[in-house]
mmCIF file with all atom_site columns, C-alpha atoms and ligand atoms in Angstrom:
data_model
loop_
_atom_site.group_PDB
_atom_site.id
_atom_site.type_symbol
_atom_site.label_atom_id
_atom_site.label_alt_id
_atom_site.label_comp_id
_atom_site.label_asym_id
_atom_site.label_entity_id
_atom_site.label_seq_id
_atom_site.pdbx_PDB_ins_code
_atom_site.Cartn_x
_atom_site.Cartn_y
_atom_site.Cartn_z
_atom_site.occupancy
_atom_site.B_iso_or_equiv
_atom_site.pdbx_formal_charge
_atom_site.auth_seq_id
_atom_site.auth_comp_id
_atom_site.auth_asym_id
_atom_site.auth_atom_id
_atom_site.pdbx_PDB_model_num
ATOM   1   C  CA  . UNK T 1 1   ? 13.093 -50.619 -18.159 1.00 83.00 ? 1   UNK T CA  1
ATOM   2   C  CA  . UNK T 1 2   ? 16.142 -48.331 -18.065 1.00 76.00 ? 2   UNK T CA  1
ATOM   3   C  CA  . UNK T 1 3   ? 14.116 -45.249 -17.170 1.00 80.00 ? 3   UNK T CA  1
ATOM   4   C  CA  . UNK T 1 4   ? 15.670 -42.966 -14.570 1.00 81.00 ? 4   UNK T CA  1
ATOM   5   C  CA  . UNK T 1 5   ? 13.877 -41.186 -11.725 1.00 85.00 ? 5   UNK T CA  1
ATOM   6   C  CA  . UNK T 1 6   ? 16.653 -38.669 -11.096 1.00 83.00 ? 6   UNK T CA  1
ATOM   7   C  CA  . UNK T 1 7   ? 17.057 -35.414 -12.966 1.00 81.00 ? 7   UNK T CA  1
ATOM   8   C  CA  . UNK T 1 8   ? 20.313 -35.089 -14.884 1.00 89.00 ? 8   UNK T CA  1
ATOM   9   C  CA  . UNK T 1 9   ? 22.059 -31.946 -16.074 1.00 93.00 ? 9   UNK T CA  1
ATOM   10  C  CA  . UNK T 1 10  ? 23.594 -34.020 -18.866 1.00 95.00 ? 10  UNK T CA  1
ATOM   11  C  CA  . UNK T 1 11  ? 20.886 -36.318 -20.212 1.00 92.00 ? 11  UNK T CA  1
ATOM   12  C  CA  . UNK T 1 12  ? 18.196 -33.740 -19.376 1.00 92.00 ? 12  UNK T CA  1
ATOM   13  C  CA  . UNK T 1 13  ? 19.850 -31.357 -21.841 1.00 94.00 ? 13  UNK T CA  1
ATOM   14  C  CA  . UNK T 1 14  ? 20.382 -33.775 -24.734 1.00 96.00 ? 14  UNK T CA  1
ATOM   15  C  CA  . UNK T 1 15  ? 18.207 -33.406 -27.828 1.00 97.00 ? 15  UNK T CA  1
ATOM   16  C  CA  . UNK T 1 16  ? 18.465 -35.701 -30.862 1.00 98.00 ? 16  UNK T CA  1
ATOM   17  C  CA  . UNK T 1 17  ? 16.639 -35.783 -34.178 1.00 98.00 ? 17  UNK T CA  1
ATOM   18  C  CA  . UNK T 1 18  ? 15.236 -39.026 -35.600 1.00 97.00 ? 18  UNK T CA  1
ATOM   19  C  CA  . UNK T 1 19  ? 18.504 -40.015 -37.215 1.00 97.00 ? 19  UNK T CA  1
ATOM   20  C  CA  . UNK T 1 20  ? 19.244 -43.087 -39.305 1.00 97.00 ? 20  UNK T CA  1
ATOM   21  C  CA  . UNK T 1 21  ? 16.647 -45.216 -37.544 1.00 93.00 ? 21  UNK T CA  1
ATOM   22  C  CA  . UNK T 1 22  ? 13.799 -43.616 -39.500 1.00 95.00 ? 22  UNK T CA  1
ATOM   23  C  CA  . UNK T 1 23  ? 15.041 -40.717 -41.626 1.00 97.00 ? 23  UNK T CA  1
ATOM   24  C  CA  . UNK T 1 24  ? 16.471 -41.091 -45.132 1.00 97.00 ? 24  UNK T CA  1
ATOM   25  C  CA  . UNK T 1 25  ? 18.509 -37.890 -44.831 1.00 98.00 ? 25  UNK T CA  1
ATOM   26  C  CA  . UNK T 1 26  ? 20.433 -38.935 -41.720 1.00 98.00 ? 26  UNK T CA  1
ATOM   27  C  CA  . UNK T 1 27  ? 24.199 -39.358 -41.714 1.00 98.00 ? 27  UNK T CA  1
ATOM   28  C  CA  . UNK T 1 28  ? 24.303 -40.956 -38.247 1.00 98.00 ? 28  UNK T CA  1
ATOM   29  C  CA  . UNK T 1 29  ? 22.278 -42.840 -35.636 1.00 98.00 ? 29  UNK T CA  1
ATOM   30  C  CA  . UNK T 1 30  ? 21.680 -39.694 -33.633 1.00 98.00 ? 30  UNK T CA  1
ATOM   31  C  CA  . UNK T 1 31  ? 19.261 -41.135 -31.061 1.00 97.00 ? 31  UNK T CA  1
ATOM   32  C  CA  . UNK T 1 32  ? 21.509 -44.099 -30.271 1.00 97.00 ? 32  UNK T CA  1
ATOM   33  C  CA  . UNK T 1 33  ? 24.502 -41.777 -30.071 1.00 98.00 ? 33  UNK T CA  1
ATOM   34  C  CA  . UNK T 1 34  ? 22.598 -39.435 -27.758 1.00 98.00 ? 34  UNK T CA  1
ATOM   35  C  CA  . UNK T 1 35  ? 21.980 -42.286 -25.319 1.00 95.00 ? 35  UNK T CA  1
ATOM   36  C  CA  . UNK T 1 36  ? 25.575 -43.524 -25.527 1.00 97.00 ? 36  UNK T CA  1
ATOM   37  C  CA  . UNK T 1 37  ? 26.991 -40.024 -25.128 1.00 98.00 ? 37  UNK T CA  1
ATOM   38  C  CA  . UNK T 1 38  ? 24.759 -39.326 -22.112 1.00 96.00 ? 38  UNK T CA  1
ATOM   39  C  CA  . UNK T 1 39  ? 25.794 -42.545 -20.413 1.00 94.00 ? 39  UNK T CA  1
ATOM   40  C  CA  . UNK T 1 40  ? 29.475 -41.972 -21.216 1.00 97.00 ? 40  UNK T CA  1
ATOM   41  C  CA  . UNK T 1 41  ? 29.470 -38.441 -19.806 1.00 97.00 ? 41  UNK T CA  1
ATOM   42  C  CA  . UNK T 1 42  ? 27.413 -39.237 -16.713 1.00 95.00 ? 42  UNK T CA  1
ATOM   43  C  CA  . UNK T 1 43  ? 29.927 -41.892 -15.658 1.00 95.00 ? 43  UNK T CA  1
ATOM   44  C  CA  . UNK T 1 44  ? 32.756 -39.364 -15.843 1.00 96.00 ? 44  UNK T CA  1
ATOM   45  C  CA  . UNK T 1 45  ? 31.523 -35.890 -14.921 1.00 96.00 ? 45  UNK T CA  1
ATOM   46  C  CA  . UNK T 1 46  ? 28.853 -34.109 -12.911 1.00 95.00 ? 46  UNK T CA  1
ATOM   47  C  CA  . UNK T 1 47  ? 27.406 -30.727 -13.882 1.00 96.00 ? 47  UNK T CA  1
ATOM   48  C  CA  . UNK T 1 48  ? 25.745 -28.328 -11.443 1.00 94.00 ? 48  UNK T CA  1
ATOM   49  C  CA  . UNK T 1 49  ? 23.708 -26.709 -14.210 1.00 94.00 ? 49  UNK T CA  1
ATOM   50  C  CA  . UNK T 1 50  ? 22.387 -28.003 -17.558 1.00 94.00 ? 50  UNK T CA  1
ATOM   51  C  CA  . UNK T 1 51  ? 24.476 -27.967 -20.717 1.00 97.00 ? 51  UNK T CA  1
ATOM   52  C  CA  . UNK T 1 52  ? 22.326 -28.560 -23.788 1.00 97.00 ? 52  UNK T CA  1
ATOM   53  C  CA  . UNK T 1 53  ? 23.809 -30.944 -26.342 1.00 98.00 ? 53  UNK T CA  1
ATOM   54  C  CA  . UNK T 1 54  ? 21.907 -31.167 -29.650 1.00 98.00 ? 54  UNK T CA  1
ATOM   55  C  CA  . UNK T 1 55  ? 22.605 -33.986 -32.130 1.00 98.00 ? 55  UNK T CA  1
ATOM   56  C  CA  . UNK T 1 56  ? 21.219 -33.557 -35.600 1.00 98.00 ? 56  UNK T CA  1
ATOM   57  C  CA  . UNK T 1 57  ? 21.545 -35.980 -38.488 1.00 98.00 ? 57  UNK T CA  1
ATOM   58  C  CA  . UNK T 1 58  ? 21.815 -33.596 -41.457 1.00 98.00 ? 58  UNK T CA  1
ATOM   59  C  CA  . UNK T 1 59  ? 21.796 -29.862 -42.283 1.00 97.00 ? 59  UNK T CA  1
ATOM   60  C  CA  . UNK T 1 60  ? 17.978 -29.746 -42.043 1.00 97.00 ? 60  UNK T CA  1
ATOM   61  C  CA  . UNK T 1 61  ? 18.778 -29.494 -38.343 1.00 97.00 ? 61  UNK T CA  1
ATOM   62  C  CA  . UNK T 1 62  ? 15.592 -30.868 -36.792 1.00 97.00 ? 62  UNK T CA  1
ATOM   63  C  CA  . UNK T 1 63  ? 17.448 -30.984 -33.459 1.00 97.00 ? 63  UNK T CA  1
ATOM   64  C  CA  . UNK T 1 64  ? 18.601 -27.378 -33.944 1.00 97.00 ? 64  UNK T CA  1
ATOM   65  C  CA  . UNK T 1 65  ? 22.300 -27.948 -33.411 1.00 97.00 ? 65  UNK T CA  1
ATOM   66  C  CA  . UNK T 1 66  ? 23.061 -24.261 -34.060 1.00 97.00 ? 66  UNK T CA  1
ATOM   67  C  CA  . UNK T 1 67  ? 21.334 -23.211 -30.828 1.00 97.00 ? 67  UNK T CA  1
ATOM   68  C  CA  . UNK T 1 68  ? 22.678 -25.855 -28.477 1.00 97.00 ? 68  UNK T CA  1
ATOM   69  C  CA  . UNK T 1 69  ? 25.395 -25.055 -25.950 1.00 98.00 ? 69  UNK T CA  1
ATOM   70  C  CA  . UNK T 1 70  ? 27.108 -27.866 -27.825 1.00 98.00 ? 70  UNK T CA  1
ATOM   71  C  CA  . UNK T 1 71  ? 25.753 -28.645 -31.285 1.00 98.00 ? 71  UNK T CA  1
ATOM   72  C  CA  . UNK T 1 72  ? 26.589 -31.801 -33.238 1.00 98.00 ? 72  UNK T CA  1
ATOM   73  C  CA  . UNK T 1 73  ? 25.965 -32.079 -36.980 1.00 98.00 ? 73  UNK T CA  1
ATOM   74  C  CA  . UNK T 1 74  ? 26.373 -35.584 -38.392 1.00 98.00 ? 74  UNK T CA  1
ATOM   75  C  CA  . UNK T 1 75  ? 28.818 -36.237 -41.189 1.00 98.00 ? 75  UNK T CA  1
ATOM   76  C  CA  . UNK T 1 76  ? 30.660 -39.273 -42.546 1.00 98.00 ? 76  UNK T CA  1
ATOM   77  C  CA  . UNK T 1 77  ? 34.271 -39.396 -41.356 1.00 98.00 ? 77  UNK T CA  1
ATOM   78  C  CA  . UNK T 1 78  ? 37.171 -41.428 -42.737 1.00 97.00 ? 78  UNK T CA  1
ATOM   79  C  CA  . UNK T 1 79  ? 39.024 -43.542 -40.168 1.00 96.00 ? 79  UNK T CA  1
ATOM   80  C  CA  . UNK T 1 80  ? 41.790 -45.822 -41.481 1.00 95.00 ? 80  UNK T CA  1
ATOM   81  C  CA  . UNK T 1 81  ? 40.286 -45.564 -44.964 1.00 96.00 ? 81  UNK T CA  1
ATOM   82  C  CA  . UNK T 1 82  ? 36.792 -46.555 -43.830 1.00 96.00 ? 82  UNK T CA  1
ATOM   83  C  CA  . UNK T 1 83  ? 33.773 -44.293 -43.600 1.00 97.00 ? 83  UNK T CA  1
ATOM   84  C  CA  . UNK T 1 84  ? 32.302 -44.099 -40.083 1.00 98.00 ? 84  UNK T CA  1
ATOM   85  C  CA  . UNK T 1 85  ? 29.635 -41.943 -38.470 1.00 98.00 ? 85  UNK T CA  1
ATOM   86  C  CA  . UNK T 1 86  ? 30.879 -38.689 -37.026 1.00 98.00 ? 86  UNK T CA  1
ATOM   87  C  CA  . UNK T 1 87  ? 30.005 -35.080 -36.292 1.00 98.00 ? 87  UNK T CA  1
ATOM   88  C  CA  . UNK T 1 88  ? 31.034 -31.477 -36.748 1.00 98.00 ? 88  UNK T CA  1
ATOM   89  C  CA  . UNK T 1 89  ? 31.031 -29.796 -33.323 1.00 98.00 ? 89  UNK T CA  1
ATOM   90  C  CA  . UNK T 1 90  ? 29.650 -26.313 -32.575 1.00 98.00 ? 90  UNK T CA  1
ATOM   91  C  CA  . UNK T 1 91  ? 29.642 -24.347 -29.317 1.00 98.00 ? 91  UNK T CA  1
ATOM   92  C  CA  . UNK T 1 92  ? 27.904 -21.329 -27.875 1.00 97.00 ? 92  UNK T CA  1
ATOM   93  C  CA  . UNK T 1 93  ? 24.447 -21.492 -29.418 1.00 97.00 ? 93  UNK T CA  1
ATOM   94  C  CA  . UNK T 1 94  ? 21.444 -20.299 -27.452 1.00 96.00 ? 94  UNK T CA  1
ATOM   95  C  CA  . UNK T 1 95  ? 17.826 -19.164 -27.613 1.00 93.00 ? 95  UNK T CA  1
ATOM   96  C  CA  . UNK T 1 96  ? 15.456 -16.634 -26.037 1.00 94.00 ? 96  UNK T CA  1
ATOM   97  C  CA  . UNK T 1 97  ? 17.346 -13.867 -24.247 1.00 94.00 ? 97  UNK T CA  1
ATOM   98  C  CA  . UNK T 1 98  ? 20.568 -15.784 -24.929 1.00 93.00 ? 98  UNK T CA  1
ATOM   99  C  CA  . UNK T 1 99  ? 19.944 -16.327 -28.624 1.00 95.00 ? 99  UNK T CA  1
ATOM   100 C  CA  . UNK T 1 100 ? 23.079 -17.019 -30.609 1.00 96.00 ? 100 UNK T CA  1
ATOM   101 C  CA  . UNK T 1 101 ? 24.298 -19.236 -33.416 1.00 97.00 ? 101 UNK T CA  1
ATOM   102 C  CA  . UNK T 1 102 ? 26.975 -21.712 -32.407 1.00 97.00 ? 102 UNK T CA  1
ATOM   103 C  CA  . UNK T 1 103 ? 30.481 -21.501 -33.802 1.00 97.00 ? 103 UNK T CA  1
ATOM   104 C  CA  . UNK T 1 104 ? 32.153 -24.577 -35.265 1.00 97.00 ? 104 UNK T CA  1
ATOM   105 C  CA  . UNK T 1 105 ? 35.049 -25.746 -33.121 1.00 96.00 ? 105 UNK T CA  1
ATOM   106 C  CA  . UNK T 1 106 ? 35.812 -29.209 -34.491 1.00 96.00 ? 106 UNK T CA  1
ATOM   107 C  CA  . UNK T 1 107 ? 35.470 -30.523 -38.024 1.00 97.00 ? 107 UNK T CA  1
ATOM   108 C  CA  . UNK T 1 108 ? 34.485 -34.124 -38.660 1.00 97.00 ? 108 UNK T CA  1
ATOM   109 C  CA  . UNK T 1 109 ? 35.239 -36.113 -35.509 1.00 97.00 ? 109 UNK T CA  1
ATOM   110 C  CA  . UNK T 1 110 ? 34.270 -39.777 -35.470 1.00 98.00 ? 110 UNK T CA  1
ATOM   111 C  CA  . UNK T 1 111 ? 31.643 -40.521 -32.832 1.00 98.00 ? 111 UNK T CA  1
ATOM   112 C  CA  . UNK T 1 112 ? 34.193 -42.548 -30.864 1.00 97.00 ? 112 UNK T CA  1
ATOM   113 C  CA  . UNK T 1 113 ? 36.688 -39.683 -30.739 1.00 96.00 ? 113 UNK T CA  1
ATOM   114 C  CA  . UNK T 1 114 ? 33.983 -37.080 -30.219 1.00 97.00 ? 114 UNK T CA  1
ATOM   115 C  CA  . UNK T 1 115 ? 32.864 -38.479 -26.861 1.00 97.00 ? 115 UNK T CA  1
ATOM   116 C  CA  . UNK T 1 116 ? 36.208 -37.850 -25.085 1.00 96.00 ? 116 UNK T CA  1
ATOM   117 C  CA  . UNK T 1 117 ? 36.478 -34.493 -26.867 1.00 96.00 ? 117 UNK T CA  1
ATOM   118 C  CA  . UNK T 1 118 ? 33.153 -33.401 -25.376 1.00 97.00 ? 118 UNK T CA  1
ATOM   119 C  CA  . UNK T 1 119 ? 34.192 -34.702 -21.963 1.00 96.00 ? 119 UNK T CA  1
ATOM   120 C  CA  . UNK T 1 120 ? 37.307 -32.526 -22.253 1.00 96.00 ? 120 UNK T CA  1
ATOM   121 C  CA  . UNK T 1 121 ? 35.186 -29.523 -23.230 1.00 97.00 ? 121 UNK T CA  1
ATOM   122 C  CA  . UNK T 1 122 ? 32.966 -29.963 -20.171 1.00 97.00 ? 122 UNK T CA  1
ATOM   123 C  CA  . UNK T 1 123 ? 35.964 -30.438 -17.871 1.00 96.00 ? 123 UNK T CA  1
ATOM   124 C  CA  . UNK T 1 124 ? 37.528 -27.288 -19.290 1.00 96.00 ? 124 UNK T CA  1
ATOM   125 C  CA  . UNK T 1 125 ? 34.281 -25.430 -18.653 1.00 97.00 ? 125 UNK T CA  1
ATOM   126 C  CA  . UNK T 1 126 ? 34.173 -26.529 -14.999 1.00 96.00 ? 126 UNK T CA  1
ATOM   127 C  CA  . UNK T 1 127 ? 37.851 -25.693 -14.459 1.00 95.00 ? 127 UNK T CA  1
ATOM   128 C  CA  . UNK T 1 128 ? 37.960 -22.310 -16.216 1.00 95.00 ? 128 UNK T CA  1
ATOM   129 C  CA  . UNK T 1 129 ? 34.502 -20.750 -15.827 1.00 96.00 ? 129 UNK T CA  1
ATOM   130 C  CA  . UNK T 1 130 ? 33.726 -17.746 -13.703 1.00 95.00 ? 130 UNK T CA  1
ATOM   131 C  CA  . UNK T 1 131 ? 31.259 -18.078 -10.791 1.00 93.00 ? 131 UNK T CA  1
ATOM   132 C  CA  . UNK T 1 132 ? 27.806 -19.085 -12.027 1.00 90.00 ? 132 UNK T CA  1
ATOM   133 C  CA  . UNK T 1 133 ? 28.802 -18.839 -15.662 1.00 96.00 ? 133 UNK T CA  1
ATOM   134 C  CA  . UNK T 1 134 ? 26.845 -20.949 -18.148 1.00 96.00 ? 134 UNK T CA  1
ATOM   135 C  CA  . UNK T 1 135 ? 28.615 -23.030 -20.780 1.00 97.00 ? 135 UNK T CA  1
ATOM   136 C  CA  . UNK T 1 136 ? 27.330 -20.683 -23.452 1.00 97.00 ? 136 UNK T CA  1
ATOM   137 C  CA  . UNK T 1 137 ? 28.654 -17.510 -21.793 1.00 96.00 ? 137 UNK T CA  1
ATOM   138 C  CA  . UNK T 1 138 ? 31.931 -19.263 -20.987 1.00 97.00 ? 138 UNK T CA  1
ATOM   139 C  CA  . UNK T 1 139 ? 32.415 -20.296 -24.597 1.00 95.00 ? 139 UNK T CA  1
ATOM   140 C  CA  . UNK T 1 140 ? 31.392 -16.901 -25.998 1.00 94.00 ? 140 UNK T CA  1
ATOM   141 C  CA  . UNK T 1 141 ? 33.856 -15.111 -23.710 1.00 94.00 ? 141 UNK T CA  1
ATOM   142 C  CA  . UNK T 1 142 ? 36.787 -16.497 -25.726 1.00 94.00 ? 142 UNK T CA  1
ATOM   143 C  CA  . UNK T 1 143 ? 37.746 -16.337 -29.371 1.00 95.00 ? 143 UNK T CA  1
ATOM   144 C  CA  . UNK T 1 144 ? 37.784 -19.706 -31.160 1.00 94.00 ? 144 UNK T CA  1
ATOM   145 C  CA  . UNK T 1 145 ? 41.567 -20.135 -31.063 1.00 94.00 ? 145 UNK T CA  1
ATOM   146 C  CA  . UNK T 1 146 ? 41.751 -19.501 -27.320 1.00 95.00 ? 146 UNK T CA  1
ATOM   147 C  CA  . UNK T 1 147 ? 38.888 -21.797 -26.442 1.00 95.00 ? 147 UNK T CA  1
ATOM   148 C  CA  . UNK T 1 148 ? 40.316 -24.530 -28.669 1.00 93.00 ? 148 UNK T CA  1
ATOM   149 C  CA  . UNK T 1 149 ? 43.568 -24.289 -26.694 1.00 93.00 ? 149 UNK T CA  1
ATOM   150 C  CA  . UNK T 1 150 ? 41.673 -24.485 -23.396 1.00 94.00 ? 150 UNK T CA  1
ATOM   151 C  CA  . UNK T 1 151 ? 39.771 -27.547 -24.611 1.00 93.00 ? 151 UNK T CA  1
ATOM   152 C  CA  . UNK T 1 152 ? 42.950 -29.202 -25.907 1.00 89.00 ? 152 UNK T CA  1
ATOM   153 C  CA  . UNK T 1 153 ? 44.561 -28.876 -22.451 1.00 87.00 ? 153 UNK T CA  1
ATOM   154 C  CA  . UNK T 1 154 ? 41.746 -30.955 -20.982 1.00 81.00 ? 154 UNK T CA  1
ATOM   155 C  CA  . UNK T 1 155 ? 41.416 -33.432 -23.832 1.00 74.00 ? 155 UNK T CA  1
ATOM   156 C  CA  . UNK T 1 156 ? 41.093 -36.980 -22.497 1.00 69.00 ? 156 UNK T CA  1
HETATM 157 S  S1  . SF4 U 2 .   ? 17.829 -33.342 -39.083 1.00 68.47 ? 1   SF4 U S1  1
HETATM 158 FE FE1 . SF4 U 2 .   ? 17.957 -34.437 -41.017 1.00 68.47 ? 1   SF4 U FE1 1
HETATM 159 S  S2  . SF4 U 2 .   ? 18.386 -36.550 -40.372 1.00 68.47 ? 1   SF4 U S2  1
HETATM 160 FE FE2 . SF4 U 2 .   ? 17.551 -35.519 -38.582 1.00 68.47 ? 1   SF4 U FE2 1
HETATM 161 S  S3  . SF4 U 2 .   ? 15.337 -35.945 -38.659 1.00 68.47 ? 1   SF4 U S3  1
HETATM 162 FE FE3 . SF4 U 2 .   ? 15.717 -33.942 -39.656 1.00 68.47 ? 1   SF4 U FE3 1
HETATM 163 S  S4  . SF4 U 2 .   ? 15.856 -34.411 -41.832 1.00 68.47 ? 1   SF4 U S4  1
HETATM 164 FE FE4 . SF4 U 2 .   ? 16.160 -36.339 -40.715 1.00 68.47 ? 1   SF4 U FE4 1
#
């Protein structure tokens, strides 16, 4: 049935709103993208602690993209003159004792180009973090320009 019995620090941290399947406000198929993104990342990287990735289909933010370690807000994106589904990308959100609003790091990436960008972000986190550091603390430790440069170095 495609259900997994193992815990996963990638898929276990993914949250998606209803998306285009059932919501008239949605700009993307967030649930389908969540599954595809989880499968894509799990084939390429392993995390020793969860990184929460929140995909939300419109600014109503039912999946609370502003408080994910990585937050994705759907938006139409032009690729070769055609409109495709894509996302704005935020980093560093959190809740509870770590409450914070994510900062936007990428503007309007198509879903296809966003997947390798997120892989690069996670690789950069593993390569540059301090011992035990969460993705949120790692991303908050740098200003946006610096962390963009770190991510670009690891871009796939
Ligand atoms: S965030 Fe927007 S698209 Fe997603 S379920 Fe809520 S209202 Fe619908």
